[in-house]
């Protein structure tokens, strides 16, 4: 099977896990020891990352119904390693009632192919997305480098 296709399938499974609130399924997308550099959260490495991520997601899914939309810009494969990047748009609806909130983040992931042939995320980084814009006309654009 094509590696890009397999990573797309893994991303679809990740999306479905979010939407179903299924922590166990969500964690299957990640290596046993990975690096989590989620925006606004402390960084975690190795086995600690998976343990903390499990606790965070369990709490999130207990309090909210999640709807994740994944937009992949590109997937690049280099033998048994790969990376992908794009946007995650996450809508959280409080289970106790209230208005849903949506956040859109840019993400970057690296993937590692395991000895059993499965692709797993081994590095996750994200940050808040900002609307595209042109530079303001009154801000001089530097054309030389000091």
GROMACS .gro file of N, CA and C in nm, residues 18-112:
model
  285
   18UNK      N    1  -1.149   1.162   1.752
   18UNK     CA    2  -1.192   1.288   1.814
   18UNK      C    3  -1.343   1.299   1.810
   19UNK      N    4  -1.401   1.278   1.693
   19UNK     CA    5  -1.544   1.298   1.676
   19UNK      C    6  -1.628   1.199   1.758
   20UNK      N    7  -1.573   1.081   1.786
   20UNK     CA    8  -1.642   0.982   1.868
   20UNK      C    9  -1.608   0.995   2.016
   21UNK      N   10  -1.509   1.080   2.049
   21UNK     CA   11  -1.467   1.093   2.187
   21UNK      C   12  -1.398   0.967   2.238
   22UNK      N   13  -1.328   0.897   2.149
   22UNK     CA   14  -1.266   0.769   2.180
   22UNK      C   15  -1.116   0.787   2.205
   23UNK      N   16  -1.078   0.798   2.331
   23UNK     CA   17  -0.938   0.823   2.367
   23UNK      C   18  -0.848   0.708   2.323
   24UNK      N   19  -0.891   0.584   2.345
   24UNK     CA   20  -0.807   0.470   2.308
   24UNK      C   21  -0.777   0.467   2.159
   25UNK      N   22  -0.878   0.492   2.077
   25UNK     CA   23  -0.857   0.496   1.932
   25UNK      C   24  -0.766   0.613   1.895
   26UNK      N   25  -0.786   0.726   1.958
   26UNK     CA   26  -0.703   0.844   1.931
   26UNK      C   27  -0.556   0.814   1.958
   27UNK      N   28  -0.529   0.748   2.068
   27UNK     CA   29  -0.390   0.720   2.105
   27UNK      C   30  -0.321   0.623   2.010
   28UNK      N   31  -0.398   0.544   1.933
   28UNK     CA   32  -0.334   0.452   1.838
   28UNK      C   33  -0.262   0.526   1.727
   29UNK      N   34  -0.291   0.655   1.707
   29UNK     CA   35  -0.223   0.734   1.604
   29UNK      C   36  -0.082   0.773   1.645
   30UNK      N   37  -0.052   0.765   1.774
   30UNK     CA   38   0.074   0.815   1.828
   30UNK      C   39   0.168   0.702   1.866
   31UNK      N   40   0.297   0.727   1.848
   31UNK     CA   41   0.400   0.632   1.893
   31UNK      C   42   0.393   0.621   2.044
   32UNK      N   43   0.440   0.508   2.097
   32UNK     CA   44   0.440   0.490   2.242
   32UNK      C   45   0.517   0.600   2.312
   33UNK      N   46   0.625   0.644   2.251
   33UNK     CA   47   0.703   0.756   2.303
   33UNK      C   48   0.709   0.860   2.192
   34UNK      N   49   0.642   0.973   2.216
   34UNK     CA   50   0.641   1.080   2.116
   34UNK      C   51   0.668   1.213   2.185
   35UNK      N   52   0.678   1.318   2.107
   35UNK     CA   53   0.698   1.453   2.160
   35UNK      C   54   0.572   1.533   2.131
   36UNK      N   55   0.516   1.593   2.236
   36UNK     CA   56   0.393   1.673   2.225
   36UNK      C   57   0.427   1.818   2.256
   37UNK      N   58   0.418   1.901   2.153
   37UNK     CA   59   0.442   2.045   2.167
   37UNK      C   60   0.315   2.119   2.129
   38UNK      N   61   0.204   2.083   2.196
   38UNK     CA   62   0.075   2.146   2.169
   38UNK      C   63   0.077   2.291   2.217
   39UNK      N   64   0.018   2.377   2.137
   39UNK     CA   65   0.010   2.520   2.167
   39UNK      C   66  -0.056   2.545   2.303
   40UNK      N   67   0.007   2.631   2.382
   40UNK     CA   68  -0.051   2.670   2.510
   40UNK      C   69  -0.036   2.566   2.620
   41UNK      N   70   0.034   2.459   2.594
   41UNK     CA   71   0.053   2.351   2.693
   41UNK      C   72   0.202   2.329   2.712
   42UNK      N   73   0.242   2.278   2.830
   42UNK     CA   74   0.383   2.241   2.846
   42UNK      C   75   0.419   2.129   2.747
   43UNK      N   76   0.543   2.125   2.707
   43UNK     CA   77   0.591   2.018   2.619
   43UNK      C   78   0.614   1.892   2.701
   44UNK      N   79   0.581   1.777   2.641
   44UNK     CA   80   0.606   1.648   2.704
   44UNK      C   81   0.676   1.558   2.604
   45UNK      N   82   0.764   1.472   2.658
   45UNK     CA   83   0.847   1.388   2.575
   45UNK      C   84   0.839   1.243   2.620
   46UNK      N   85   0.854   1.150   2.525
   46UNK     CA   86   0.860   1.009   2.558
   46UNK      C   87   0.729   0.955   2.611
   47UNK      N   88   0.738   0.860   2.701
   47UNK     CA   89   0.619   0.794   2.757
   47UNK      C   90   0.530   0.893   2.832
   48UNK      N   91   0.591   0.997   2.892
   48UNK     CA   92   0.512   1.099   2.963
   48UNK      C   93   0.413   1.167   2.870
   49UNK      N   94   0.452   1.189   2.746
   49UNK     CA   95   0.365   1.258   2.651
   49UNK      C   96   0.235   1.181   2.632
   50UNK      N   97   0.243   1.052   2.614
   50UNK     CA   98   0.122   0.972   2.590
   50UNK      C   99   0.034   0.968   2.714
   51UNK      N  100   0.095   0.957   2.831
   51UNK     CA  101   0.020   0.953   2.955
   51UNK      C  102  -0.054   1.086   2.979
   52UNK      N  103   0.016   1.196   2.962
   52UNK     CA  104  -0.046   1.328   2.982
   52UNK      C  105  -0.152   1.353   2.875
   53UNK      N  106  -0.123   1.316   2.752
   53UNK     CA  107  -0.220   1.334   2.643
   53UNK      C  108  -0.348   1.255   2.672
   54UNK      N  109  -0.334   1.133   2.723
   54UNK     CA  110  -0.451   1.051   2.760
   54UNK      C  111  -0.535   1.124   2.864
   55UNK      N  112  -0.471   1.176   2.968
   55UNK     CA  113  -0.545   1.246   3.074
   55UNK      C  114  -0.615   1.371   3.017
   56UNK      N  115  -0.544   1.447   2.934
   56UNK     CA  116  -0.602   1.569   2.875
   56UNK      C  117  -0.722   1.538   2.788
   57UNK      N  118  -0.709   1.436   2.703
   57UNK     CA  119  -0.818   1.401   2.612
   57UNK      C  120  -0.936   1.339   2.686
   58UNK      N  121  -0.910   1.258   2.788
   58UNK     CA  122  -1.019   1.200   2.868
   58UNK      C  123  -1.102   1.312   2.930
   59UNK      N  124  -1.035   1.412   2.986
   59UNK     CA  125  -1.105   1.525   3.047
   59UNK      C  126  -1.181   1.606   2.941
   60UNK      N  127  -1.117   1.630   2.828
   60UNK     CA  128  -1.181   1.706   2.721
   60UNK      C  129  -1.308   1.637   2.672
   61UNK      N  130  -1.300   1.507   2.645
   61UNK     CA  131  -1.415   1.434   2.591
   61UNK      C  132  -1.525   1.416   2.696
   62UNK      N  133  -1.488   1.416   2.823
   62UNK     CA  134  -1.588   1.408   2.929
   62UNK      C  135  -1.671   1.536   2.935
   63UNK      N  136  -1.608   1.649   2.910
   63UNK     CA  137  -1.673   1.779   2.920
   63UNK      C  138  -1.734   1.829   2.790
   64UNK      N  139  -1.686   1.778   2.676
   64UNK     CA  140  -1.728   1.832   2.546
   64UNK      C  141  -1.752   1.723   2.442
   65UNK      N  142  -1.839   1.752   2.351
   65UNK     CA  143  -1.850   1.676   2.226
   65UNK      C  144  -1.756   1.746   2.129
   66UNK      N  145  -1.664   1.672   2.072
   66UNK     CA  146  -1.564   1.730   1.982
   66UNK      C  147  -1.597   1.698   1.837
   67UNK      N  148  -1.573   1.796   1.751
   67UNK     CA  149  -1.583   1.776   1.607
   67UNK      C  150  -1.456   1.832   1.545
   68UNK      N  151  -1.375   1.744   1.489
   68UNK     CA  152  -1.247   1.782   1.430
   68UNK      C  153  -1.257   1.777   1.278
   69UNK      N  154  -1.214   1.884   1.215
   69UNK     CA  155  -1.200   1.887   1.069
   69UNK      C  156  -1.051   1.899   1.040
   70UNK      N  157  -0.998   1.807   0.962
   70UNK     CA  158  -0.856   1.805   0.928
   70UNK      C  159  -0.840   1.848   0.783
   71UNK      N  160  -0.752   1.945   0.762
   71UNK     CA  161  -0.715   1.986   0.627
   71UNK      C  162  -0.565   1.962   0.613
   72UNK      N  163  -0.530   1.865   0.533
   72UNK     CA  164  -0.389   1.833   0.511
   72UNK      C  165  -0.341   1.913   0.391
   73UNK      N  166  -0.234   1.989   0.411
   73UNK     CA  167  -0.174   2.063   0.299
   73UNK      C  168  -0.083   1.969   0.221
   74UNK      N  169   0.002   1.897   0.292
   74UNK     CA  170   0.095   1.806   0.223
   74UNK      C  171   0.143   1.697   0.317
   75UNK      N  172   0.177   1.585   0.257
   75UNK     CA  173   0.243   1.474   0.327
   75UNK      C  174   0.368   1.442   0.246
   76UNK      N  175   0.481   1.438   0.313
   76UNK     CA  176   0.607   1.406   0.247
   76UNK      C  177   0.668   1.284   0.316
   77UNK      N  178   0.703   1.184   0.236
   77UNK     CA  179   0.758   1.059   0.289
   77UNK      C  180   0.903   1.045   0.246
   78UNK      N  181   0.988   1.006   0.343
   78UNK     CA  182   1.130   0.983   0.319
   78UNK      C  183   1.165   0.849   0.382
   79UNK      N  184   1.152   0.742   0.303
   79UNK     CA  185   1.176   0.605   0.352
   79UNK      C  186   1.082   0.573   0.467
   80UNK      N  187   1.135   0.555   0.590
   80UNK     CA  188   1.051   0.518   0.705
   80UNK      C  189   1.015   0.637   0.792
   81UNK      N  190   1.033   0.757   0.741
   81UNK     CA  191   0.996   0.879   0.813
   81UNK      C  192   0.912   0.965   0.719
   82UNK      N  193   0.827   1.047   0.780
   82UNK     CA  194   0.743   1.135   0.699
   82UNK      C  195   0.704   1.256   0.783
   83UNK      N  196   0.654   1.358   0.715
   83UNK     CA  197   0.593   1.468   0.788
   83UNK      C  198   0.469   1.512   0.713
   84UNK      N  199   0.378   1.573   0.786
   84UNK     CA  200   0.262   1.634   0.724
   84UNK      C  201   0.231   1.762   0.799
   85UNK      N  202   0.159   1.851   0.731
   85UNK     CA  203   0.121   1.977   0.793
   85UNK      C  204  -0.009   2.024   0.731
   86UNK      N  205  -0.078   2.109   0.807
   86UNK     CA  206  -0.206   2.160   0.761
   86UNK      C  207  -0.278   2.231   0.873
   87UNK      N  208  -0.410   2.216   0.876
   87UNK     CA  209  -0.493   2.281   0.978
   87UNK      C  210  -0.582   2.179   1.046
   88UNK      N  211  -0.602   2.200   1.175
   88UNK     CA  212  -0.702   2.128   1.254
   88UNK      C  213  -0.803   2.231   1.302
   89UNK      N  214  -0.927   2.214   1.264
   89UNK     CA  215  -1.035   2.300   1.313
   89UNK      C  216  -1.117   2.217   1.410
   90UNK      N  217  -1.117   2.258   1.538
   90UNK     CA  218  -1.180   2.180   1.644
   90UNK      C  219  -1.296   2.259   1.703
   91UNK      N  220  -1.416   2.202   1.694
   91UNK     CA  221  -1.534   2.260   1.756
   91UNK      C  222  -1.567   2.178   1.880
   92UNK      N  223  -1.578   2.248   1.993
   92UNK     CA  224  -1.612   2.184   2.120
   92UNK      C  225  -1.747   2.234   2.167
   93UNK      N  226  -1.840   2.141   2.186
   93UNK     CA  227  -1.973   2.171   2.237
   93UNK      C  228  -1.983   2.119   2.380
   94UNK      N  229  -2.005   2.208   2.478
   94UNK     CA  230  -2.012   2.163   2.618
   94UNK      C  231  -2.126   2.062   2.637
   95UNK      N  232  -2.097   1.953   2.705
   95UNK     CA  233  -2.198   1.850   2.731
   95UNK      C  234  -2.306   1.900   2.828
   96UNK      N  235  -2.271   1.996   2.912
   96UNK     CA  236  -2.366   2.051   3.009
   96UNK      C  237  -2.450   2.164   2.948
   97UNK      N  238  -2.433   2.190   2.819
   97UNK     CA  239  -2.505   2.298   2.752
   97UNK      C  240  -2.415   2.419   2.735
   98UNK      N  241  -2.453   2.505   2.646
   98UNK     CA  242  -2.374   2.624   2.617
   98UNK      C  243  -2.337   2.628   2.471
   99UNK      N  244  -2.277   2.738   2.435
   99UNK     CA  245  -2.240   2.761   2.295
   99UNK      C  246  -2.112   2.685   2.257
  100UNK      N  247  -2.111   2.629   2.137
  100UNK     CA  248  -1.988   2.565   2.090
  100UNK      C  249  -1.880   2.671   2.061
  101UNK      N  250  -1.755   2.631   2.075
  101UNK     CA  251  -1.642   2.717   2.038
  101UNK      C  252  -1.557   2.642   1.935
  102UNK      N  253  -1.505   2.717   1.840
  102UNK     CA  254  -1.422   2.658   1.736
  102UNK      C  255  -1.286   2.726   1.735
  103UNK      N  256  -1.181   2.646   1.732
  103UNK     CA  257  -1.046   2.697   1.716
  103UNK      C  258  -0.984   2.631   1.594
  104UNK      N  259  -0.903   2.708   1.525
  104UNK     CA  260  -0.832   2.655   1.409
  104UNK      C  261  -0.683   2.673   1.434
  105UNK      N  262  -0.612   2.562   1.426
  105UNK     CA  263  -0.468   2.565   1.451
  105UNK      C  264  -0.392   2.510   1.330
  106UNK      N  265  -0.275   2.566   1.310
  106UNK     CA  266  -0.181   2.509   1.212
  106UNK      C  267  -0.108   2.397   1.285
  107UNK      N  268  -0.082   2.287   1.215
  107UNK     CA  269  -0.010   2.177   1.280
  107UNK      C  270   0.102   2.127   1.191
  108UNK      N  271   0.198   2.063   1.256
  108UNK     CA  272   0.309   1.996   1.188
  108UNK      C  273   0.333   1.866   1.265
  109UNK      N  274   0.337   1.755   1.194
  109UNK     CA  275   0.360   1.625   1.255
  109UNK      C  276   0.472   1.553   1.183
  110UNK      N  277   0.553   1.481   1.259
  110UNK     CA  278   0.644   1.386   1.196
  110UNK      C  279   0.592   1.246   1.228
  111UNK      N  280   0.611   1.158   1.134
  111UNK     CA  281   0.563   1.020   1.144
  111UNK      C  282   0.682   0.925   1.132
  112UNK      N  283   0.671   0.812   1.199
  112UNK     CA  284   0.771   0.707   1.190
  112UNK      C  285   0.701   0.576   1.156
   0.00000   0.00000   0.00000
